[in-house]
Amino acid sequence: MKKTLESLAEMQNSPDGDVTFRKQLHECIGTALGAMGPEDFLSVLPLKLEVEDLTESNHWLFPILKQYTVGADLNFFTTLILPMVGKMKRKSAVLQQEGKTYSARSADGIVYSLWSLLPSFCNYPVDTAESFKGLKIELCTALKEEPDVCGIICSSLQILIQQNKRILEGKENTPNTEIGISEKRAIALYTAEVAGSNLTTLKSSARDLLVVLTGVYSESSKETGGVLLSAISELASISDKKVVTLFFKKTMQNLLKLTKEAGVQRNSSNSDSMQIDNSSHEDSLSTARAQLFDLAVSFLPGLNCEEIDVLFVAAENVLKDTDGLIQKKAYRVLSLIFQHSDDYISRNLEKVLSLMIEVLPSCHFSAKRYRLDCLYFLIIHVSKEGSEQRRQEITASFLTEIVLALKEANKKTRNRAYEILVQIGHACGDEEKGGQKEKLAHFFNMVAGGLAGETPHMISAAMTGLARLAYEFSDLVSAAYNVLPSTFLLLQRKNKEIVKANLGLLKVLVAKSQAESLQTHLRSMVEGLLNWQDSTKNHFKAKVKLLLEMLVKKCGLNAVTEVMPEEHMKLLKNIRKLKERKEKKRSAKSVEDKSVISKATTSRSRWNHTKIFSDFGDDEEINSDDEFEDKNSISTRRTKHSSALQSKATMLRTKRTRKAAKSLQEDTFDQLDDEPLDLLDGQKTRSALRSSQLVNKKPDSDDDEPFLDSEGRIVVQEDGKYKKLDRKKKREMPSDETDELDGRRSEAGSHLTRNTQKRRRTSESGYAYTGKEYSSKKAGGDVMRKDKLEPYAYWPLDHKMVSRRPEHRAAARKGMSSVVQLAKKLQGRSVASALSVNGVLRGKGKKKGNQKKR
């Protein structure tokens, strides 16, 4: 297949207009790479990095090598790829000294591309046991000297360790993804014996890697610290216990030293009120302590019970710390201990429960998310091992806190509270089959007990929790109907928070219920929604209307008409008209649009807190069948609403602009799904610039109406401008192009006439000074007028001029009138006389007169 592969490479070098199937071409070459291996592949198609001009190299092979390399040799990466890295680094330094900055940056980009191949070479390599020790030396050097590639190296180490651990434990490697033939062949070579030998080699190198990684982490930033900690944790899971204990003790000693220093500094600052502010030093101490907490807990997979006790005590001592960052790290340490060590919870359950209750009043808001994790692991542990009564007691003691967290302002905390509520429900359902529904219903009733709360915050939080559970578990929809009387009673309260939560629960019930169940409760629902006489009803009018639309869609118009009160029949009539109008629009759409709609509406739905509990303003733009769709389907449908005008603009594009758009490399050079434009590639950058120059060209207009140019953009010209030029151009244009231009303008006018008229009415009535009277009728620009001010000299920068409220615009015009009157008074005067008129020098004159009188 050598000649075939060379022919494929020649097709890659063809112009873009000749190759319209470049993505399939890369897939074909990638399949050959998987079959041949990178060593044989690069012998046929070398990278050619030794050329003088790097744009002539085969850098297009990097994405293919990165995506399709599997089951390769680590020795090949060490002996061939890493020497290329050294050569390119030296070449970059030489180019930088010669002043060739662009070429030097291109060389640096190739260095990073070469390093980015390492995770692919660590994907089921065939010689880990034989070649990793040689690679380890290069990795340690790169970790110390090249911080840009630390993330790549850490990811590669994680891939190596995790794959071998899964093979040794007998777990499936890629359960959720489809794998190719080459990957299946590589996995087949990984037996338990091979994985054990690989882990032995990695274990012998873990100490040296931990030394380097911990040293790099101490000097790393927040952005790169996470991937370093993940690699440290993976290495700790396979290292000797003595090695991990040594690193852990050193970390805890440093943490104890910084904690004492922070305590001394806090005491001294409290005792001496005249001390200089040392807030920056305190912040650095807090950050260093937080880093050490993260580093200490990363050793958790390799710690013994004694070390875990030490780590728990260290976190326990700072749970009441006034520093929110330290509290957050302490709760994170506890959550990870509870997650990885059920044995620790069993031995210290009573101590942990009392501790969680004791430190609740002093919990910082930034630490609530990790505190919720601690509570979740405690509840799940008791549900597995404890008795039913014990489980109910512990769940009830922490449930109120979890439900209140549903109303937290922090998005991550709120989402975590929703997840925990659902996970506890699944834990109740995963018990013995005979009692799973009863336990789930009992948990639902426990959450519903919050409706008897004294504060609106607690009531709305409980209602929100009920909505989430009813949305997740179809068995709880019937139980949720039991709280409908309480829901309609709570609608009478003059509290927007409670009302919004109740309407959200009703929305979930309508969406998740079958038509038969809704028919039973239809009358009570409609009457409860419409007989709601309160001042907050107008605030949620759109939401109530949306609920009625959903009921009409589910139960039918006739069923809703039978239970609709007579005084609200006009609302139902309006809903019927809107429904008929939507059906007409859908029937008028093309078959292609209908297929897009069907794909969007059949996509998988998921919980969306904002869509369900949004204010009325958010619901005005959302149809009743859009409420519970995911973000992708919603964005697809929103794009359709704005695509009517764009589709016509696309049809008007000329062949020349189509060719220019096609020549843009980022559209056709599909290396990966989300591959951006490579700015280091001179050829692609020049193509992008050429296409952007064509896009920037605008045709002229012969009237003041907006029209679409050849690129589909709206162009608005001033009155009478370019009329002669346009007429001359039209005479020179062929008849078919003239007709196309006129049709384009009339087409745009039909779309935008209403907006144009509205804008004109606003400008005539809302603005007193537009500057239109200064425009020249014979030429472009502005001219001076007799007895007029200078053009645009006193244009007000007042946001009230664009306000929708007439009183705001009137106030702005009144202020503008005073400015113009003062300007007329000052016209023709010198600066000194103008200041005297304005009262500046007048005040000085009064002072002198008073001195003379004295």
mmCIF file of C-alpha atoms in Angstrom, residues 84 194 295 443 456 477 569 820:
data_model
loop_
_atom_site.group_PDB
_atom_site.id
_atom_site.type_symbol
_atom_site.label_atom_id
_atom_site.label_comp_id
_atom_site.label_asym_id
_atom_site.label_seq_id
_atom_site.Cartn_x
_atom_site.Cartn_y
_atom_site.Cartn_z
ATOM 1 C CA MET A 84 12.868 16.254 16.497
ATOM 2 C CA VAL A 194 1.254 -7.729 30.533
ATOM 3 C CA LEU A 295 -1.552 18.199 47.659
ATOM 4 C CA PHE A 443 -38.626 10.424 50.926
ATOM 5 C CA PRO A 456 -41.203 31.908 52.055
ATOM 6 C CA VAL A 477 -46.145 12.193 39.657
ATOM 7 C CA MET A 569 -63.126 32.606 27.719
ATOM 8 C CA VAL A 820 -28.410 75.286 22.987
#
